[in-house]
XYZ file of C-alpha atoms in Angstrom:
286
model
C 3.419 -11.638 -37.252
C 5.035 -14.772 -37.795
C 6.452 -13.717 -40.999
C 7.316 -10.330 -39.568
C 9.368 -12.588 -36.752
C 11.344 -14.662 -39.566
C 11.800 -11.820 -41.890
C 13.766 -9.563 -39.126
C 15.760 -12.792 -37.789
C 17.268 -13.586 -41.360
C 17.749 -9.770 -41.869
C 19.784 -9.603 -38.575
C 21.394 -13.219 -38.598
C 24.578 -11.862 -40.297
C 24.811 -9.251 -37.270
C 24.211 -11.950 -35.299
C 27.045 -14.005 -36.444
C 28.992 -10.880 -36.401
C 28.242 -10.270 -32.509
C 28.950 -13.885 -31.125
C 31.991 -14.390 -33.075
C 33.630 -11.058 -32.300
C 32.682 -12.246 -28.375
C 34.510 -15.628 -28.792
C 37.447 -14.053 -30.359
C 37.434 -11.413 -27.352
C 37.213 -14.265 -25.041
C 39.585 -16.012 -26.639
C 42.448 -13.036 -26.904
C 41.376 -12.235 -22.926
C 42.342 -15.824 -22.009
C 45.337 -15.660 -23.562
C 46.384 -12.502 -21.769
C 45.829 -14.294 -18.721
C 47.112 -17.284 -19.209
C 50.545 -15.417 -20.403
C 50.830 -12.576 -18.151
C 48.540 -11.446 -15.484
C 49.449 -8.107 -14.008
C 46.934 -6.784 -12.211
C 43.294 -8.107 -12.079
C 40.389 -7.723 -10.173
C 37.837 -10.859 -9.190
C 34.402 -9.943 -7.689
C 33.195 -13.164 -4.943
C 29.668 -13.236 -3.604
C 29.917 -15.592 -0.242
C 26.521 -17.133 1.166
C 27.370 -18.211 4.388
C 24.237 -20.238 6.580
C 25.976 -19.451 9.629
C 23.546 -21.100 12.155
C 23.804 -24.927 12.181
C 20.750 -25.189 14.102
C 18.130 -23.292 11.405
C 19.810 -23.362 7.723
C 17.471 -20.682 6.308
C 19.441 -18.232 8.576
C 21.837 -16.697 5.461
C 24.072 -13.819 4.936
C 25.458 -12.679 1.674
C 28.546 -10.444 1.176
C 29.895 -9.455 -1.390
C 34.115 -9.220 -1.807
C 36.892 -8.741 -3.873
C 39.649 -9.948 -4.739
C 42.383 -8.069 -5.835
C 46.073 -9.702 -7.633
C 49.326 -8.415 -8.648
C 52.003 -11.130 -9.325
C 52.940 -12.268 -5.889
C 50.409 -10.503 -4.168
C 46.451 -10.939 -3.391
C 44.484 -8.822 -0.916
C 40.985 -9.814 -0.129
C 38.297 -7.948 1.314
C 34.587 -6.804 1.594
C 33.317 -4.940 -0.687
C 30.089 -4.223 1.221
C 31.975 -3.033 3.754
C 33.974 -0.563 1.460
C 30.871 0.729 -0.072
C 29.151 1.184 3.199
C 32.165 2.906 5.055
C 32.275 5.137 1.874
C 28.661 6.301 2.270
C 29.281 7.209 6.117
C 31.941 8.783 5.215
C 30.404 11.326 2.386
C 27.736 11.863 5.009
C 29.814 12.399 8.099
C 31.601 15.106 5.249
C 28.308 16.644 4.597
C 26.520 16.433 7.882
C 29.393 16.067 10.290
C 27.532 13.252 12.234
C 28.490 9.764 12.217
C 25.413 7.488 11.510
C 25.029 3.637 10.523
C 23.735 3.311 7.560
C 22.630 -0.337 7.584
C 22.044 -2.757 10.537
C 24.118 -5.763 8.539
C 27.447 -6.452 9.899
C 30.217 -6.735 7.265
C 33.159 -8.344 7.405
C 36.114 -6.120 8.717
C 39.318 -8.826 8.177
C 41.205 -7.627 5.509
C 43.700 -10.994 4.417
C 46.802 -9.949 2.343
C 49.540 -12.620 0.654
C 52.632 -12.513 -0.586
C 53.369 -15.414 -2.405
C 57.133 -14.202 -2.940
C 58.036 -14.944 0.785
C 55.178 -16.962 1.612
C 53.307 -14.616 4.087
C 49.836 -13.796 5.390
C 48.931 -10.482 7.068
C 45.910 -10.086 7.866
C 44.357 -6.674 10.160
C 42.582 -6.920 12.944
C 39.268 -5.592 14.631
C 38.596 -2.594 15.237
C 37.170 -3.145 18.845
C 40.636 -4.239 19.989
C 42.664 -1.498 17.526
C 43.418 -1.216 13.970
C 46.314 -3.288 13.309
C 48.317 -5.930 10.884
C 49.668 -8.961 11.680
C 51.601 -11.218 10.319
C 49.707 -14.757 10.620
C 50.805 -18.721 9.881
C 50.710 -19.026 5.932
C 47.819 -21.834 5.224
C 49.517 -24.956 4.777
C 47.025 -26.640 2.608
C 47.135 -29.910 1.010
C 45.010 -29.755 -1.433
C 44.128 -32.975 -3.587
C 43.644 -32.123 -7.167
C 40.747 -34.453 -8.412
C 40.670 -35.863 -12.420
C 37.389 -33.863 -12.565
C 36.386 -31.309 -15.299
C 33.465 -28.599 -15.666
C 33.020 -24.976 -17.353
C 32.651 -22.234 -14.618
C 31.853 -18.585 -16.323
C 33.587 -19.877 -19.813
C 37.195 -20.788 -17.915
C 38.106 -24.304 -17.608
C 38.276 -25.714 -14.202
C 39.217 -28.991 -12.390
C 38.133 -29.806 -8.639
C 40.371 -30.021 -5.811
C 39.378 -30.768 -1.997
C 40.907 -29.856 1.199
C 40.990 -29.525 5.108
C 41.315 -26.275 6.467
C 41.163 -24.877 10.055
C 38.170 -27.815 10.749
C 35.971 -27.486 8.093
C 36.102 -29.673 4.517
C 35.827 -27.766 1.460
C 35.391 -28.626 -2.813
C 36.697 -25.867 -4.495
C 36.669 -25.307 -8.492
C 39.928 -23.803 -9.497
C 41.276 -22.510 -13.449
C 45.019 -22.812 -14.753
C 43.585 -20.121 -17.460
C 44.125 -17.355 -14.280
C 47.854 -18.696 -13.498
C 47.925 -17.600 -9.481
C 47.903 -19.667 -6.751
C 45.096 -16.962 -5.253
C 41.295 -17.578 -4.205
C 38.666 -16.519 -1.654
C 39.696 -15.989 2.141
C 42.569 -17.663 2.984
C 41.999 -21.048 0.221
C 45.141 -20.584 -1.390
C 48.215 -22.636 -2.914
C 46.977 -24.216 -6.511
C 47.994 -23.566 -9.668
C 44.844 -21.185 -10.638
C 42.615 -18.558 -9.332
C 39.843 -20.046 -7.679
C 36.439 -20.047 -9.332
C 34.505 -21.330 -6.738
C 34.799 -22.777 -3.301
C 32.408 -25.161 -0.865
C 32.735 -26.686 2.231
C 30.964 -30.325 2.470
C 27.778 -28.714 4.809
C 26.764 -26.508 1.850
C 27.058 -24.121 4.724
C 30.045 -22.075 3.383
C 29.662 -21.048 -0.481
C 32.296 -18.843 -2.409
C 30.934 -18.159 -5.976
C 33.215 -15.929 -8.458
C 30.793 -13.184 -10.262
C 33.141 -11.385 -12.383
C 37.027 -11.020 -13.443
C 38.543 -8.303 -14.851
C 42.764 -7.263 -15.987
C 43.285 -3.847 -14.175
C 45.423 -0.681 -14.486
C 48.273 -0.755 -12.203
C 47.996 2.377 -11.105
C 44.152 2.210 -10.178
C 45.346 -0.879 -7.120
C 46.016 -0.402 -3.597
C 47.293 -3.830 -2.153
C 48.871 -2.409 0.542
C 47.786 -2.080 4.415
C 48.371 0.888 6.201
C 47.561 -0.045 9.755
C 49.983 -0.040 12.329
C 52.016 -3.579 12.485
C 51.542 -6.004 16.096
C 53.077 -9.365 16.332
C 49.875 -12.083 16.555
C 50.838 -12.745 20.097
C 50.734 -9.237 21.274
C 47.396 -8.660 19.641
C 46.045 -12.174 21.353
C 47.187 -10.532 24.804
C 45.766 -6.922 23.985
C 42.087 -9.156 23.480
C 42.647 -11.139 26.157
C 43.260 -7.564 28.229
C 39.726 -6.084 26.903
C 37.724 -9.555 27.966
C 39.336 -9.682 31.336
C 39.401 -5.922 31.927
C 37.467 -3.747 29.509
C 37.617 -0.406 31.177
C 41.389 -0.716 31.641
C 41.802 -1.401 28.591
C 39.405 1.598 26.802
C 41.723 3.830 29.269
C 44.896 2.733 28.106
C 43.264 2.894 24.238
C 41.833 6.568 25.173
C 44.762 7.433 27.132
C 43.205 8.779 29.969
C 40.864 7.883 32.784
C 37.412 7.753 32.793
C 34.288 6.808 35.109
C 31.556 4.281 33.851
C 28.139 3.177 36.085
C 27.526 0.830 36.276
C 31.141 -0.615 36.176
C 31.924 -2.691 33.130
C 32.077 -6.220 33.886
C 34.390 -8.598 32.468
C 33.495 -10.036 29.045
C 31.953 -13.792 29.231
C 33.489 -14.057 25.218
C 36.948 -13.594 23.724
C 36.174 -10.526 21.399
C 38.236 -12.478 18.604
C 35.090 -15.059 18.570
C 32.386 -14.603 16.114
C 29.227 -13.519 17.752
C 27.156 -15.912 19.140
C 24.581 -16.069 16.560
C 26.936 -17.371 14.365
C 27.679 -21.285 15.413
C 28.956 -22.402 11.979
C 31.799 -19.610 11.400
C 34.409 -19.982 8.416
C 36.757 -21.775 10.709
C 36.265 -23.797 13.766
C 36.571 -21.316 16.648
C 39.618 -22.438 18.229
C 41.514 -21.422 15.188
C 40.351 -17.245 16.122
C 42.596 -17.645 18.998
C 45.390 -20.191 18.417
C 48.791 -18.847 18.861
């Protein structure tokens, strides 16, 4: 058998060979397409968030993408794509409207134009489907001597303080835009991989891919709202929520019980989670 084993590896080595240098020449001719022009791409994050401070094993995963043009990036979940998309083929078939997981998915969409410096970001659906135009992240990020090999790119460490919480982030000049997950933008390659100090916040980049123009949709269709307006509409539904579904309905309506004021901003994370992205007074900050 041994024989058998050594005899079919030195009848296969040349294919071998073959295989794993026509990989690092693809590799190779990939990286240089980035490195000189990137178009259109698509990057794949998974994001393992142990939102509870007070029991670490309590996780959630999500899965989102990334997508780029040249001055643009648009990130979003891609769980919550998928799922929306199965409701929706069954709401086509069925013509009933029904969950189709308990998990709640992440419903921010964050858009950037690096051209003019802008952030738009839409909003929840609770309060209404709009975009608004939000602060651009004024990062400074400090760009560390520090070296490692992330998914065959080349990327050097950089730290920051953002919106309360300290993250280490892994970043490649071989993907030549200033993009990355959420809102960790401004260096001089994509993003690889992102970590806030806790260990409680963990971006990880699975995959990366050029794109056909023509295949990307980085625009947002929902209805613009300045951020103040949209901070008065949610302070509206806590203070007054059956007002406010009757002005969102447009007509009147009866309710018993009557609904009581809400004890929470609806811009706040729920409860549950204690250790959000961003410290919580960042959600409603003018």
């Amino acid at each position: 058998m041994k024989l058998l084993k050594e005899l079919h590896y030195k009848q296969n080595r040349p294919i071998m060979k073959k295989i794993i240098y026509n990989t690092l020449i693809l590799n190779l001719i990939l990286i240089n397409c980035y490195s000189q022009s990137l178009s259109f791409a698509k990057s794949k994050y998974v994001l393992t968030h142990h939102y509870d401070s007070l029991n670490f094993s309590n996780i959630q995963e999500e899965s989102f993408i990334l997508i780029l043009s040249e001055k643009h990036s648009l990130f979003k979940s891609l769980d919550k794509e998928i799922v929306d998309s199965i409701m929706k083929s069954n709401y086509n078939k069925t013509g009933i409207m029904m969950p189709v997981t308990d998990k709640k998915f992440t419903n921010e969409k964050i858009l950037f134009d690096f051209s003019s410096n802008e952030m738009v970001t839409t909003t929840l659906k609770t309060v209404g489907n709009f975009k608004t135009k939000r602060t651009f992240p004024e990062i400074n990020w400090d760009i560390k001597n520090i070296s490692r090999k992330i998914m065959g790119f080349d990327c050097q460490q950089a730290i920051c303080e953002y919106h309360g919480r300290k993250f280490s982030v892994w970043f490649t000049n071989e993907i030549p835009i200033k993009a990355g997950p959420w809102k960790l933008v401004g260096l001089p390659g994509l993003i690889i991989e992102a970590e806030d100090e806790t260990k409680s916040i963990q971006f990880k980049l699975i995959s990366f891919e050029l794109s056909d123009k023509d295949k990307i949709n980085i625009d947002l269709s929902e209805e613009e709202i300045s951020w103040p307006e949209y901070l008065r509409l949610a302070k509206f539904m806590q203070d007054d929520p059956h007002a406010f579904m009757e002005q969102r309905l447009g007509k009147k309506f009866t309710v018993t019980p009557p609904m009581e004021p809400m004890k929470r901003n609806p811009l706040l994370p729920s409860q549950r989670i204690n250790f959000p992205l961003e410290a919580l007074e960042y959600y409603t900050q003018q």
